[in-house]
Amino acid sequence: KAGVTQTPRYLIKTRGQQVTLSCSPISGHRSVSWYQQTPGQGLQFLFEYFSETQRNKGNFPGRFSGRQFSNSRSEMNVSTLELGDSALYLCASTMGSEDTQYFGPGTRLTVL
Amino acid sequence: SQQGEEDPQALSIQEGENATMNCSYKTSINNLQWYRQNSGRGLVHLILIRSNEREKHSGRLRVTLDTSKKSSSLLITASRAADTASYFCATKAAGNKLTFGGGTRVLVKP
């Protein structure tokens, strides 16, 4: 099976812009989670989607949003980008209630 | 805030030696997982241990879990240069998200 894919792999934006990141889970996986990783804060949970519904949400401002489509693909959007949003954004998929998460390679976002 | 905290933050060993890292957490969990990350890439799942298990093995990996002390350890035996990576513990409580610790950076010198 193909692994989790994320696009784009690298992105450079300027402050105030918005960005959309995409994640395609492993075939058959219905749950997608998003994480932000920075040197200062480490790995922080953003949100989890299951069958197109947000199941859990982390402590991030409303500028961070996401959605999941009927084919389980997920997107996350960050509006009004700030310098501190520069990070590696990771998505992971699981099959329903299975606890092992399979991670994609990440999208490296740089905000200038 | 992070649920799990790894110790040490960094570890440097010679190839062939064993590497041990510890993880402490704060609240009750359903399971604890260990992941490896190479150089800013995605995480790779290594092993999952459930709250009713005390020890688990996978190849050169040995994980222990002490729920009374709210701690876990990961042992990598006979380390190789390819084991150089950051290792993260992650805890899962019922119905909750997976929460990661700060990680241990391991350097295996040839």
Short mmCIF file of C-alpha atoms in Angstrom, two decimals:
data_model
loop_
_atom_site.label_atom_id
_atom_site.label_comp_id
_atom_site.label_asym_id
_atom_site.label_seq_id
_atom_site.Cartn_x
_atom_site.Cartn_y
_atom_site.Cartn_z
CA LYS A 1 0.00 0.00 0.00
CA ALA A 2 1.16 3.52 -0.65
CA GLY A 3 2.02 5.50 2.46
CA VAL A 4 0.65 8.79 3.66
CA THR A 5 1.39 11.56 1.18
CA GLN A 6 1.53 15.27 1.86
CA THR A 7 1.67 18.11 -0.60
CA PRO A 8 3.42 20.35 -1.05
CA ARG A 9 6.62 19.25 0.65
CA TYR A 10 8.00 22.78 0.96
CA LEU A 11 6.27 26.11 1.00
CA ILE A 12 7.40 29.70 1.48
CA LYS A 13 4.82 32.35 2.29
CA THR A 14 4.84 35.88 3.65
CA ARG A 15 3.11 37.21 6.72
CA GLY A 16 -0.60 37.80 6.26
CA GLN A 17 -1.03 35.25 3.50
CA GLN A 18 -2.97 32.06 3.85
CA VAL A 19 -1.93 28.51 3.03
CA THR A 20 -3.60 25.17 2.39
CA LEU A 21 -1.82 21.88 2.99
CA SER A 22 -3.05 18.55 1.75
CA CYS A 23 -2.82 15.04 3.15
CA SER A 24 -3.79 11.76 1.50
CA PRO A 25 -4.05 8.91 4.02
CA ILE A 26 -3.23 5.28 3.47
CA SER A 27 -5.97 3.58 1.49
CA GLY A 28 -8.67 2.35 3.85
CA HIS A 29 -7.67 4.66 6.71
CA ARG A 30 -10.52 6.86 7.85
CA SER A 31 -8.85 8.98 10.53
CA VAL A 32 -6.41 11.79 9.81
CA SER A 33 -4.57 13.82 12.43
CA TRP A 34 -2.47 16.94 11.96
CA TYR A 35 0.51 18.05 14.04
CA GLN A 36 2.75 21.09 14.08
CA GLN A 37 6.41 20.55 14.92
CA THR A 38 8.73 23.40 15.88
CA PRO A 39 12.09 23.39 17.68
CA GLY A 40 10.65 25.40 20.56
CA GLN A 41 7.27 23.74 21.11
CA GLY A 42 7.94 20.25 19.81
CA LEU A 43 5.13 18.17 18.36
CA GLN A 44 1.76 19.71 19.01
CA PHE A 45 -1.60 18.23 18.05
CA LEU A 46 -3.74 20.39 15.80
CA PHE A 47 -6.84 18.33 15.05
CA GLU A 48 -8.17 14.92 14.13
CA TYR A 49 -10.80 14.06 11.56
CA PHE A 50 -12.75 10.86 11.25
CA SER A 51 -15.35 10.26 8.55
CA GLU A 52 -15.40 13.96 7.66
CA THR A 53 -16.03 15.04 11.27
CA GLN A 54 -13.58 16.78 13.55
CA ARG A 55 -13.14 14.41 16.49
CA ASN A 56 -10.49 16.21 18.53
CA LYS A 57 -8.95 19.65 18.49
CA GLY A 58 -5.76 21.02 19.97
CA ASN A 59 -5.10 24.42 21.49
CA PHE A 60 -4.52 26.47 18.38
CA PRO A 61 -6.16 29.75 17.35
CA GLY A 62 -9.06 29.81 14.94
CA ARG A 63 -6.67 30.75 12.11
CA PHE A 64 -5.93 27.04 11.92
CA SER A 65 -8.71 25.01 10.39
CA GLY A 66 -9.12 21.74 8.62
CA ARG A 67 -11.52 19.49 6.84
CA GLN A 68 -11.81 15.96 5.57
CA PHE A 69 -13.41 14.82 2.35
CA SER A 70 -15.49 11.74 1.67
CA ASN A 71 -12.42 9.94 0.28
CA SER A 72 -10.65 10.59 3.64
CA ARG A 73 -8.22 13.08 2.14
CA SER A 74 -7.72 16.02 4.43
CA GLU A 75 -6.66 19.61 4.12
CA MET A 76 -5.59 22.11 6.70
CA ASN A 77 -5.68 25.83 6.23
CA VAL A 78 -3.83 28.57 8.05
CA SER A 79 -5.04 32.10 7.46
CA THR A 80 -3.25 35.38 8.21
CA LEU A 81 0.12 33.70 8.54
CA GLU A 82 2.49 34.78 11.29
CA LEU A 83 6.24 34.24 11.53
CA GLY A 84 5.64 31.77 14.35
CA ASP A 85 3.66 29.52 12.03
CA SER A 86 6.92 28.45 10.40
CA ALA A 87 7.07 24.76 11.16
CA LEU A 88 6.97 21.22 9.88
CA TYR A 89 3.34 20.19 9.51
CA LEU A 90 2.80 16.47 9.79
CA CYS A 91 -0.26 14.46 9.05
CA ALA A 92 -0.90 10.93 10.19
CA SER A 93 -3.58 8.39 9.38
CA THR A 94 -5.07 5.48 11.27
CA MET A 95 -7.67 2.90 10.40
CA GLY A 96 -10.65 3.77 12.57
CA SER A 97 -9.98 3.02 16.21
CA GLU A 98 -6.52 1.58 15.61
CA ASP A 99 -4.00 3.45 17.68
CA THR A 100 -0.89 3.21 15.54
CA GLN A 101 -0.47 6.34 13.46
CA TYR A 102 1.26 6.33 10.12
CA PHE A 103 2.92 9.62 9.34
CA GLY A 104 3.54 11.39 6.09
CA PRO A 105 6.86 13.11 5.29
CA GLY A 106 5.52 16.51 6.31
CA THR A 107 5.20 19.93 4.74
CA ARG A 108 7.91 22.41 5.68
CA LEU A 109 6.29 25.86 5.86
CA THR A 110 8.45 28.95 6.07
CA VAL A 111 6.78 32.30 6.74
CA LEU A 112 8.85 35.36 5.86
CA SER B 1 1.49 21.23 27.51
CA GLN B 2 3.14 17.91 26.74
CA GLN B 3 1.96 14.75 28.45
CA GLY B 4 5.20 12.83 28.07
CA GLU B 5 8.65 14.02 28.95
CA GLU B 6 11.70 12.13 27.68
CA ASP B 7 14.95 11.81 29.51
CA PRO B 8 17.71 12.39 28.54
CA GLN B 9 17.14 15.08 25.93
CA ALA B 10 20.23 13.91 24.08
CA LEU B 11 22.33 10.77 24.08
CA SER B 12 25.62 9.99 22.37
CA ILE B 13 26.89 6.40 22.21
CA GLN B 14 29.28 4.21 20.25
CA GLU B 15 28.03 1.72 17.70
CA GLY B 16 27.33 -1.60 19.39
CA GLU B 17 26.39 -0.06 22.74
CA ASN B 18 22.90 -0.04 24.16
CA ALA B 19 20.81 3.12 24.31
CA THR B 20 18.18 3.67 26.98
CA MET B 21 15.75 6.53 27.16
CA ASN B 22 12.90 7.18 29.55
CA CYS B 23 9.48 8.75 29.31
CA SER B 24 7.33 10.05 32.13
CA TYR B 25 3.71 11.11 31.81
CA LYS B 26 1.10 12.68 34.03
CA THR B 27 -2.36 11.17 33.54
CA SER B 28 -3.86 7.72 33.07
CA ILE B 29 -3.36 6.23 29.64
CA ASN B 30 -4.71 3.49 27.41
CA ASN B 31 -1.40 2.93 25.71
CA LEU B 32 2.04 4.41 25.19
CA GLN B 33 3.82 4.45 21.86
CA TRP B 34 7.36 5.11 20.72
CA TYR B 35 8.20 6.76 17.42
CA ARG B 36 11.45 7.54 15.61
CA GLN B 37 12.11 10.60 13.48
CA ASN B 38 15.07 11.00 11.18
CA SER B 39 16.29 14.51 10.55
CA GLY B 40 13.04 16.50 10.33
CA ARG B 41 11.14 13.87 8.40
CA GLY B 42 7.94 12.08 9.24
CA LEU B 43 7.69 9.86 12.29
CA VAL B 44 7.94 6.11 12.11
CA HIS B 45 6.00 4.00 14.60
CA LEU B 46 8.25 1.65 16.56
CA ILE B 47 6.19 -0.06 19.22
CA LEU B 48 2.94 0.25 21.16
CA ILE B 49 2.49 -1.00 24.73
CA ARG B 50 -0.93 -1.12 26.34
CA SER B 51 -1.61 -0.08 29.91
CA ASN B 52 -2.07 -3.71 31.02
CA GLU B 53 1.30 -4.75 29.59
CA ARG B 54 4.61 -4.40 31.40
CA GLU B 55 7.15 -5.25 28.74
CA LYS B 56 7.27 -5.64 24.99
CA HIS B 57 9.97 -6.57 22.49
CA SER B 58 10.39 -5.87 18.81
CA GLY B 59 13.68 -6.86 17.22
CA ARG B 60 16.41 -4.88 18.99
CA LEU B 61 13.84 -2.78 20.86
CA ARG B 62 12.60 -3.42 24.36
CA VAL B 63 9.94 -1.26 25.96
CA THR B 64 8.80 -1.34 29.56
CA LEU B 65 5.82 0.36 31.14
CA ASP B 66 5.27 1.08 34.82
CA THR B 67 1.82 2.57 35.23
CA SER B 68 2.27 3.01 38.99
CA LYS B 69 5.21 5.34 38.32
CA LYS B 70 3.71 6.68 35.10
CA SER B 71 6.90 5.94 33.23
CA SER B 72 8.22 3.95 30.30
CA SER B 73 11.64 3.13 28.95
CA LEU B 74 12.90 2.29 25.49
CA LEU B 75 16.05 0.21 25.14
CA ILE B 76 17.82 -0.15 21.81
CA THR B 77 20.35 -2.96 21.96
CA ALA B 78 23.50 -3.26 19.84
CA SER B 79 22.98 0.19 18.33
CA ARG B 80 23.91 1.00 14.74
CA ALA B 81 24.73 4.26 13.01
CA ALA B 82 21.32 4.01 11.31
CA ASP B 83 19.67 4.30 14.75
CA THR B 84 20.76 7.94 14.87
CA ALA B 85 17.47 9.79 15.14
CA SER B 86 15.10 11.48 17.56
CA TYR B 87 12.87 9.20 19.59
CA PHE B 88 9.49 10.28 20.91
CA CYS B 89 7.10 8.72 23.34
CA ALA B 90 3.40 9.40 22.88
CA THR B 91 0.54 8.67 25.20
CA LYS B 92 -3.07 7.93 24.39
CA ALA B 93 -5.94 8.22 26.82
CA ALA B 94 -9.45 7.00 26.03
CA GLY B 95 -11.13 9.20 23.43
CA ASN B 96 -8.25 11.62 23.46
CA LYS B 97 -5.60 12.67 21.07
CA LEU B 98 -2.12 11.18 20.94
CA THR B 99 0.19 13.45 22.96
CA PHE B 100 3.91 13.52 22.26
CA GLY B 101 6.83 14.22 24.52
CA GLY B 102 9.78 16.44 23.69
CA GLY B 103 11.95 13.63 22.33
CA THR B 104 15.42 12.23 22.89
CA ARG B 105 18.06 12.90 20.26
CA VAL B 106 20.28 9.85 19.85
CA LEU B 107 23.63 9.97 18.09
CA VAL B 108 25.32 6.65 17.36
CA LYS B 109 28.96 7.13 16.48
CA PRO B 110 30.63 4.58 14.20
#
